[in-house]
PDB file of C-alpha atoms in Angstrom:
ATOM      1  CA  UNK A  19     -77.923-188.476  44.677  1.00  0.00           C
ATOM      2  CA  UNK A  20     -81.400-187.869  45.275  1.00  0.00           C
ATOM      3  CA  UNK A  21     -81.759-190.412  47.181  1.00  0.00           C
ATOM      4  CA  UNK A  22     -79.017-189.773  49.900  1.00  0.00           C
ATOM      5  CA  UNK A  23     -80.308-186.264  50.363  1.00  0.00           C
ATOM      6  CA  UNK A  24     -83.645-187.415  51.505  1.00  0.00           C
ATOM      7  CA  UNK A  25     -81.846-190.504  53.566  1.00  0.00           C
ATOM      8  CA  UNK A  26     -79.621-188.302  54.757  1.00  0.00           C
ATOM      9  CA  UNK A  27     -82.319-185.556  56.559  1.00  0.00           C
ATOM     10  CA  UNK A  28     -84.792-188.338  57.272  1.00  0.00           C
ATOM     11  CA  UNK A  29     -82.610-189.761  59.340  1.00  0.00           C
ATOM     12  CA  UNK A  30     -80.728-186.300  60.693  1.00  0.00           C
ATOM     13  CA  UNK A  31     -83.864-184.202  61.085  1.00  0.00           C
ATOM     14  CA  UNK A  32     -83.697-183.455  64.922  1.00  0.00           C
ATOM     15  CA  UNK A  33     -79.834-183.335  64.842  1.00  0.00           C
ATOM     16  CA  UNK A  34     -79.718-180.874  62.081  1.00  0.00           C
ATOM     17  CA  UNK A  35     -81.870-178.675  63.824  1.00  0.00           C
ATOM     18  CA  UNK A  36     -80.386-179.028  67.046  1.00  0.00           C
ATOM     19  CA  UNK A  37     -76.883-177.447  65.140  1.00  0.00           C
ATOM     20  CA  UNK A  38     -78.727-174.559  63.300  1.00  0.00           C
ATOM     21  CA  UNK A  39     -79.780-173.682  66.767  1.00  0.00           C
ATOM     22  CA  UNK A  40     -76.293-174.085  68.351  1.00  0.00           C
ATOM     23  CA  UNK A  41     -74.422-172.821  65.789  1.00  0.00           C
ATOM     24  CA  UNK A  42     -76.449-169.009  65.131  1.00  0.00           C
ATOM     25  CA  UNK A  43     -77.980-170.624  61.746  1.00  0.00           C
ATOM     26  CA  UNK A  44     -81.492-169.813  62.869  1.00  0.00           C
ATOM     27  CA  UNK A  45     -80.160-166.606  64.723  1.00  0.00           C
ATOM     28  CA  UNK A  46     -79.226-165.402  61.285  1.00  0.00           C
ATOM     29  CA  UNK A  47     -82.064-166.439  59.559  1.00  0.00           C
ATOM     30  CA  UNK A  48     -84.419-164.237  61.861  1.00  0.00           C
ATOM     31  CA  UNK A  49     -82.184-161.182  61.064  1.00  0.00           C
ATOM     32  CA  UNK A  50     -82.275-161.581  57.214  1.00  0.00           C
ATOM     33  CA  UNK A  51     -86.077-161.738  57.409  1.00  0.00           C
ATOM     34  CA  UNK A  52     -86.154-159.079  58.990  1.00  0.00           C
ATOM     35  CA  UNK A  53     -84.077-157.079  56.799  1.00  0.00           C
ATOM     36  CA  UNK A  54     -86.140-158.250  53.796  1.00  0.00           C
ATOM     37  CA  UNK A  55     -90.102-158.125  54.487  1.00  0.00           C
ATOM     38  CA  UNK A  56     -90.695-155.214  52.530  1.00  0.00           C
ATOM     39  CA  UNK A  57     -90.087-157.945  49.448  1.00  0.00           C
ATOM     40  CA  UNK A  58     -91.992-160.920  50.744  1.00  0.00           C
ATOM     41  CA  UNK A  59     -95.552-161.169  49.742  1.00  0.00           C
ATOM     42  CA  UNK A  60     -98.676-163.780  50.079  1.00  0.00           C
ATOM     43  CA  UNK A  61     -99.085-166.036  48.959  1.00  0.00           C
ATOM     44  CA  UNK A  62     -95.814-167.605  49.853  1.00  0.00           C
ATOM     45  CA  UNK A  63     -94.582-171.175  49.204  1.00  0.00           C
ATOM     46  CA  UNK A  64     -90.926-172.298  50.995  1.00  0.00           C
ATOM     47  CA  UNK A  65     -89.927-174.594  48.618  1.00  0.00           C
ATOM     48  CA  UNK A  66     -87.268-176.144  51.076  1.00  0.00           C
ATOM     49  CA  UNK A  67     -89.003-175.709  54.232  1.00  0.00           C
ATOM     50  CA  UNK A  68     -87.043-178.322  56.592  1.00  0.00           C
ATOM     51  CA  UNK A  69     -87.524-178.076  60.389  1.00  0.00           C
ATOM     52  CA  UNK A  70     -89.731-175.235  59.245  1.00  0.00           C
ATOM     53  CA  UNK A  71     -88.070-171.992  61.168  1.00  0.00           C
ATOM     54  CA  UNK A  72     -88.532-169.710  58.315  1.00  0.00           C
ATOM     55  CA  UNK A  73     -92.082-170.332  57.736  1.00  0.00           C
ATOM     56  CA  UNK A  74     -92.311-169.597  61.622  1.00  0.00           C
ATOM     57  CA  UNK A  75     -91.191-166.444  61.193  1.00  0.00           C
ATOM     58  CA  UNK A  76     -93.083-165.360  58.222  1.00  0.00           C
ATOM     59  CA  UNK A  77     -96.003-166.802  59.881  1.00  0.00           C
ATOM     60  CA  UNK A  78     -96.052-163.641  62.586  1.00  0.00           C
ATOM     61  CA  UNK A  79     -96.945-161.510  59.438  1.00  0.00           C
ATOM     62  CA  UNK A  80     -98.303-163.842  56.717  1.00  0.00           C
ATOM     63  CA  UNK A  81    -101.092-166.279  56.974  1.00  0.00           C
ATOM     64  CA  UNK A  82    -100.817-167.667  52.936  1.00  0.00           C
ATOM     65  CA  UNK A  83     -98.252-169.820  53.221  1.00  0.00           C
ATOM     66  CA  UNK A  84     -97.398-173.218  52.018  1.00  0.00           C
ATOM     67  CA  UNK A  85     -93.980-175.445  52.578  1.00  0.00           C
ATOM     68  CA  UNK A  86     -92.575-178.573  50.506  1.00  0.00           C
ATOM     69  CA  UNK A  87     -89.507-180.455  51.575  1.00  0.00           C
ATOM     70  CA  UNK A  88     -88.015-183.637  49.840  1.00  0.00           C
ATOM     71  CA  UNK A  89     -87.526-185.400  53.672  1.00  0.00           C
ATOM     72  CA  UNK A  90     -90.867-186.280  55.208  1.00  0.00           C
ATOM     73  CA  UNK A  91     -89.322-186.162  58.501  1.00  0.00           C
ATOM     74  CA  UNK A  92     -88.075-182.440  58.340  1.00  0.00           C
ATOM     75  CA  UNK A  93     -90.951-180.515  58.679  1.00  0.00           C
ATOM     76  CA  UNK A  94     -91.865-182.825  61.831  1.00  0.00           C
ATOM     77  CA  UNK A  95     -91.142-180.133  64.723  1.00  0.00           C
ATOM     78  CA  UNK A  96     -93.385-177.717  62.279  1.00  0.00           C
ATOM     79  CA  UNK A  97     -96.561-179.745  61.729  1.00  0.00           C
ATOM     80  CA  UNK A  98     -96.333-180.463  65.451  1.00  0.00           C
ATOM     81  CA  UNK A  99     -96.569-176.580  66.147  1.00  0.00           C
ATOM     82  CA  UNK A 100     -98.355-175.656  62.873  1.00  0.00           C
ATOM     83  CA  UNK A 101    -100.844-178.204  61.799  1.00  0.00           C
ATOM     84  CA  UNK A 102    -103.048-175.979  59.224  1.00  0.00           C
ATOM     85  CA  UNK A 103    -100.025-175.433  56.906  1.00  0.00           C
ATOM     86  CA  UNK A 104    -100.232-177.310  53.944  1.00  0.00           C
ATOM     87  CA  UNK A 105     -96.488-179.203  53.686  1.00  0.00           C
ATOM     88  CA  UNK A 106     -95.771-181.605  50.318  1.00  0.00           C
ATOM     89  CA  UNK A 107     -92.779-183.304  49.946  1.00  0.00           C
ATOM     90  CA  UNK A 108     -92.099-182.869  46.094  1.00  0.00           C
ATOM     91  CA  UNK A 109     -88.529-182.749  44.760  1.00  0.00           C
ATOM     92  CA  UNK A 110     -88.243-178.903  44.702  1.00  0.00           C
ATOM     93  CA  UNK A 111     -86.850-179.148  40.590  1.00  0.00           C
ATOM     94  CA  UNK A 112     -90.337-180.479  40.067  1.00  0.00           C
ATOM     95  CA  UNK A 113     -92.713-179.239  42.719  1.00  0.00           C
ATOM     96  CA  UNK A 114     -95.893-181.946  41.100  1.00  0.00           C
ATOM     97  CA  UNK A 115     -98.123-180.752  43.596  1.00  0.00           C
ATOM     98  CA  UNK A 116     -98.664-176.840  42.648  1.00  0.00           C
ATOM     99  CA  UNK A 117    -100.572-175.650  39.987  1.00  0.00           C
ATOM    100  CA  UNK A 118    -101.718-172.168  42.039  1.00  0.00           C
ATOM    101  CA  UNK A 119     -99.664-168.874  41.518  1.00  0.00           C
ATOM    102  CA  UNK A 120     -97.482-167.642  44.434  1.00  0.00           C
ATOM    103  CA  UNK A 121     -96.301-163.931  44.690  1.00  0.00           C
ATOM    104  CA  UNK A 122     -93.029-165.222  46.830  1.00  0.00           C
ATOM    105  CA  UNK A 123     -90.961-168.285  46.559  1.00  0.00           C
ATOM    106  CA  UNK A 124     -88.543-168.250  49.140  1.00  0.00           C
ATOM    107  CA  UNK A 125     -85.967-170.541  50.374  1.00  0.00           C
ATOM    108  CA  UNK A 126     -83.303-170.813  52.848  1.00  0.00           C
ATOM    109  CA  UNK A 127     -79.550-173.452  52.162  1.00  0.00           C
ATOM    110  CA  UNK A 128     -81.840-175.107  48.968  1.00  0.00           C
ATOM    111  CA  UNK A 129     -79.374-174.411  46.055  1.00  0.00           C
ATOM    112  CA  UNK A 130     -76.749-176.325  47.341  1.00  0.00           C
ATOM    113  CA  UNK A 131     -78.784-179.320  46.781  1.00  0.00           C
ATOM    114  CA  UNK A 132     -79.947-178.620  43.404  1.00  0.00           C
ATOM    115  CA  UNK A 133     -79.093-181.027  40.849  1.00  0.00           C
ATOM    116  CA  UNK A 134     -80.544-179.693  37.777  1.00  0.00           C
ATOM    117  CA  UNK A 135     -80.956-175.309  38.455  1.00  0.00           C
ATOM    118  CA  UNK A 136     -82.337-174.596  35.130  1.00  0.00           C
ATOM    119  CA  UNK A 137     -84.953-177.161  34.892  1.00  0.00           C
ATOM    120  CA  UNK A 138     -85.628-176.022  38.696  1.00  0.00           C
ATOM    121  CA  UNK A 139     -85.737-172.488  37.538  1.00  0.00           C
ATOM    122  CA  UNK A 140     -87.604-172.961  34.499  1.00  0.00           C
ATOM    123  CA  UNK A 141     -90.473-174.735  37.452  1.00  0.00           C
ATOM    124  CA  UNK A 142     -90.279-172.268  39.784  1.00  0.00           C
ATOM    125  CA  UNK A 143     -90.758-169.560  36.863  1.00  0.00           C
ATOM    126  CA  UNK A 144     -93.995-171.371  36.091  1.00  0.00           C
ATOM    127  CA  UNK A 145     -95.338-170.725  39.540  1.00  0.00           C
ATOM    128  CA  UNK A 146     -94.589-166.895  39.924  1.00  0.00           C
ATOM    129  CA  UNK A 147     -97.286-164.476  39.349  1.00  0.00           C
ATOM    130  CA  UNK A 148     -96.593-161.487  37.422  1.00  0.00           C
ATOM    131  CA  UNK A 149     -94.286-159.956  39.372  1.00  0.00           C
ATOM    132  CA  UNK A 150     -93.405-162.476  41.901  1.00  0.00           C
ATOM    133  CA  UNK A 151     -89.835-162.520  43.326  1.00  0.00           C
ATOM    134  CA  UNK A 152     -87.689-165.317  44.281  1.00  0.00           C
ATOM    135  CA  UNK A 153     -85.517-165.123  47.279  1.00  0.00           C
ATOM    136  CA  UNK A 154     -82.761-167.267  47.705  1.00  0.00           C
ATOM    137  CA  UNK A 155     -81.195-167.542  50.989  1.00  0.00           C
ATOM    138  CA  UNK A 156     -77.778-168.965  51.194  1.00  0.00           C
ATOM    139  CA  UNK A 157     -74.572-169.281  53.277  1.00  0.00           C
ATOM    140  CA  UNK A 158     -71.045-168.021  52.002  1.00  0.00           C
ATOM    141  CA  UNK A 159     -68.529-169.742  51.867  1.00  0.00           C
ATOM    142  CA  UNK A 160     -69.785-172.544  52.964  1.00  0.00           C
ATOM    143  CA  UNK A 161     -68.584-174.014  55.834  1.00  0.00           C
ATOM    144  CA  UNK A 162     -68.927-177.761  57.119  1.00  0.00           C
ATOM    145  CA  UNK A 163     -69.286-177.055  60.893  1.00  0.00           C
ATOM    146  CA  UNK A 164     -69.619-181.037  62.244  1.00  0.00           C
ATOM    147  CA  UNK A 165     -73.161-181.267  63.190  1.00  0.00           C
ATOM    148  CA  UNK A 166     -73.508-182.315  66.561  1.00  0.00           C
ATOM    149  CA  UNK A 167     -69.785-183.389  66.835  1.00  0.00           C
ATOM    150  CA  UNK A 168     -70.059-185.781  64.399  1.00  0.00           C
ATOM    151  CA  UNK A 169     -67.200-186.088  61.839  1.00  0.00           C
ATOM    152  CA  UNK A 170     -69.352-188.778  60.029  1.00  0.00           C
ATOM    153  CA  UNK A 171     -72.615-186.392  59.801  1.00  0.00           C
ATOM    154  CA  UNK A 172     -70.411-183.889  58.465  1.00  0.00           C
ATOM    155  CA  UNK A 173     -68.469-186.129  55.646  1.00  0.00           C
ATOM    156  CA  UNK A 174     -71.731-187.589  54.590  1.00  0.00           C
ATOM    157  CA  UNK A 175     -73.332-183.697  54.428  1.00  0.00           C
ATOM    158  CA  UNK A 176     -70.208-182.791  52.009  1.00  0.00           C
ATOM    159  CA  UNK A 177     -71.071-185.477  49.952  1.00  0.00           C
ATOM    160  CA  UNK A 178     -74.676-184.446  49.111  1.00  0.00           C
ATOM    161  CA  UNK A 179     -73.738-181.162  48.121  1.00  0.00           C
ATOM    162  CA  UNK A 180     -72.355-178.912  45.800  1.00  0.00           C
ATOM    163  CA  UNK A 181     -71.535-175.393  47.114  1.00  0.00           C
ATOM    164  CA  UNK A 182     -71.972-172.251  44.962  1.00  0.00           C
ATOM    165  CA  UNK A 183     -70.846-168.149  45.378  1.00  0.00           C
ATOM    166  CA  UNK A 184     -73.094-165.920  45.435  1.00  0.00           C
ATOM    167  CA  UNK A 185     -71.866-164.884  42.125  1.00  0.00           C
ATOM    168  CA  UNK A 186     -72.353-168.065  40.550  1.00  0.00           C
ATOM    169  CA  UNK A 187     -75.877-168.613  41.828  1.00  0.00           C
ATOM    170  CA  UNK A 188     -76.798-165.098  40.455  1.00  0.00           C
ATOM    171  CA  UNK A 189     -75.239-165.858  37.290  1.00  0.00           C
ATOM    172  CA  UNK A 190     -77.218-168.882  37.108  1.00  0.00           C
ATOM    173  CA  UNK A 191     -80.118-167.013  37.849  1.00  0.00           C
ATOM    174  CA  UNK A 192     -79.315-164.873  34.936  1.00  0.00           C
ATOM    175  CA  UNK A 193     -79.009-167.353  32.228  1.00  0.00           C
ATOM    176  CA  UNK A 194     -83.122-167.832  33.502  1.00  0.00           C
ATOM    177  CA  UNK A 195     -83.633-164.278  32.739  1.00  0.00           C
ATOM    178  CA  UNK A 196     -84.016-163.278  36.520  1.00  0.00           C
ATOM    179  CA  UNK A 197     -82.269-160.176  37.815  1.00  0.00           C
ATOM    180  CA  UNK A 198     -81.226-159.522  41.297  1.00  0.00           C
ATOM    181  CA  UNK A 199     -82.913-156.404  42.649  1.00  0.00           C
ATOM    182  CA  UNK A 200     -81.259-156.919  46.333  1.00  0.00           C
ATOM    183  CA  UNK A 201     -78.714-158.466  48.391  1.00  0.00           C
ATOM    184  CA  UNK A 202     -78.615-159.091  52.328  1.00  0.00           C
ATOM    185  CA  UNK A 203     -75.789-159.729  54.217  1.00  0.00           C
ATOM    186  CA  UNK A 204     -75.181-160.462  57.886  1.00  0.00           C
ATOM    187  CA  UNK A 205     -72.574-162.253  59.799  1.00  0.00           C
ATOM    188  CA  UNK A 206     -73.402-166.325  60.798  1.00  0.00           C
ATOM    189  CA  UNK A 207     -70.111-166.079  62.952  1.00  0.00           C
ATOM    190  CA  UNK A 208     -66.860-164.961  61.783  1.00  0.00           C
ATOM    191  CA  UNK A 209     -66.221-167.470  59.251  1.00  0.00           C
ATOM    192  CA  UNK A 210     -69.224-166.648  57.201  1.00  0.00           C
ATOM    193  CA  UNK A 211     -72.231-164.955  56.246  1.00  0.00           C
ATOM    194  CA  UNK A 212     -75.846-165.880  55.458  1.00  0.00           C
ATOM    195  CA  UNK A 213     -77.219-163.434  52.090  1.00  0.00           C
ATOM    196  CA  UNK A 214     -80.679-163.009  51.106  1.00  0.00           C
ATOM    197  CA  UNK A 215     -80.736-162.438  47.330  1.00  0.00           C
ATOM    198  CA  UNK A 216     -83.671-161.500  45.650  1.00  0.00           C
ATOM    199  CA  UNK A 217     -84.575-161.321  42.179  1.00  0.00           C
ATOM    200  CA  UNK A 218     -87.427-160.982  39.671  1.00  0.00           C
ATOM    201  CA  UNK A 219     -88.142-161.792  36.200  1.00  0.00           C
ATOM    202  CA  UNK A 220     -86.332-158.865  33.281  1.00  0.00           C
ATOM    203  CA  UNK A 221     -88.788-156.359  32.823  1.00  0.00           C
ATOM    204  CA  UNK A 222     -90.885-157.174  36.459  1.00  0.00           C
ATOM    205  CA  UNK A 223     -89.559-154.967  38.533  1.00  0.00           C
TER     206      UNK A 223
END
C-alpha cells in the first residue's frame, strides 16, 4: 500500500494541485491557518507537506520550518519557490531523518494515509518538545471529488485510503495519551468541511 501512495502522487503531483486549487481545498486551508496561529510555534516540521501550500502560508510568519513528504515529486512547485527549506521524503510513521525537537507538527489530509497511527504517534511523540502540539488538519466526510475529471484518478485515490471522523481520529489520538485542546471548522463547499484539531500531550497544556 505504501507503495501506490507514493506512485500514485509521483505521478499526480501537478494534477492534484491543480484540483485543491479548483475545488476551494487551498481556499480553506488559508482560513484554518488563520484561525489557528495563536497555537503554531517554531520550530515547525509539516510532516505531509505535498505541493507545499501550508508551509507557504506559515512561511509569512515563521522562518523554522522544515517539510517531509513520502512523493519526491510533491513538494516540486515548493522547492521551485522555496529553495532554503529543508524537504525529506521519509515515510511520515517513521520520519528517519529527525532527531531535533519541534514545538509544532502540523499536517494537512495526512491521516487518511496512515497505515499504522500508533506506531506514527508513538514517532511523532518522540519529536515534540515539552509542550509541543500536534495539529491535524483533515476533511469531513470525506468526499471523492474526481480530480481533474478523471473517474480513474479518483477510483485509484479511494483505493489508497482509509477515511476517518473526526471522532475517531481524536479517539485514536487518545489511546496515545494526547488530548484535544481545540477544534476548527470551516466550510470546503457545502458538502464538507476542513477541521483543524489540535492536541497536546495529558498534563502539557
Amino acid at each position: 500500500m505504501k507503495n501506490k501512495i507514493k506512485s500514485f502522487y509521483n505521478k499526480n503531483f501537478k494534477d492534484y494541485d491543480q484540483h485543491m486549487q479548483r475545488t476551494g481545498h487551498y481556499k480553506a486551508q488559508k482560513k484554518i491557518v488563520n484561525s489557528i496561529r495563536p497555537y503554531i510555534k517554531e520550530p515547525i516540521l509539516d510532516l505531509a507537506c505535498g505541493t507545499g501550500y501550508l508551509i507557504s502560508l506559515l512561511a509569512n510568519n515563521d522562518k523554522r520550518i522544515f517539510g517531509n513528504d513520502f512523493s519526491k515529486n510533491m513538494p516540486t512547485k515548493l522547492l521551485k519557490q522555496s529553495p532554503n527549506i529543508k524537504i525529506t521524503t521519509n515515510n511520515a510513521e517513521t520520519l528517519r531523518s529527525y532527531k531535533i525537537k519541534f514545538n509544532t507538527l502540523i499536517s494537512c489530509n495526512l491521516f487518511y494515509y496512515i497505515q499504522n497511527y500508533n506506531k506514527a504517534v508513538k514517532k511523532w511523540t518522540k519529536l515534540l518538545t515539552k509542550n509541543g502540539k500536534i495539529i491535524l488538519i483533515e476533511e469531513y466526510p470525506f468526499i471523492s471529488t474526481q480530480m481533474n475529471n478523471s473517474k480513474k484518478l479518483s477510483k485509484e485515490l479511494k483505493e489508497i485510503i482509509k477515511p476517518k471522523t473526526i471522532k475517531e481520529i481524536n479517539h485514536i489520538m487518545l489511546t496515545n495519551k494526547f488530548k484535544m485542546i481545540k477544534k476548527y471548522k470551516c466550510k470546503i463547499d457545502n458538502k464538507h468541511d476542513l477541521y483543524a484539531l489540535i492536541f497536546v500531550k495529558f498534563g502539557d497544556d
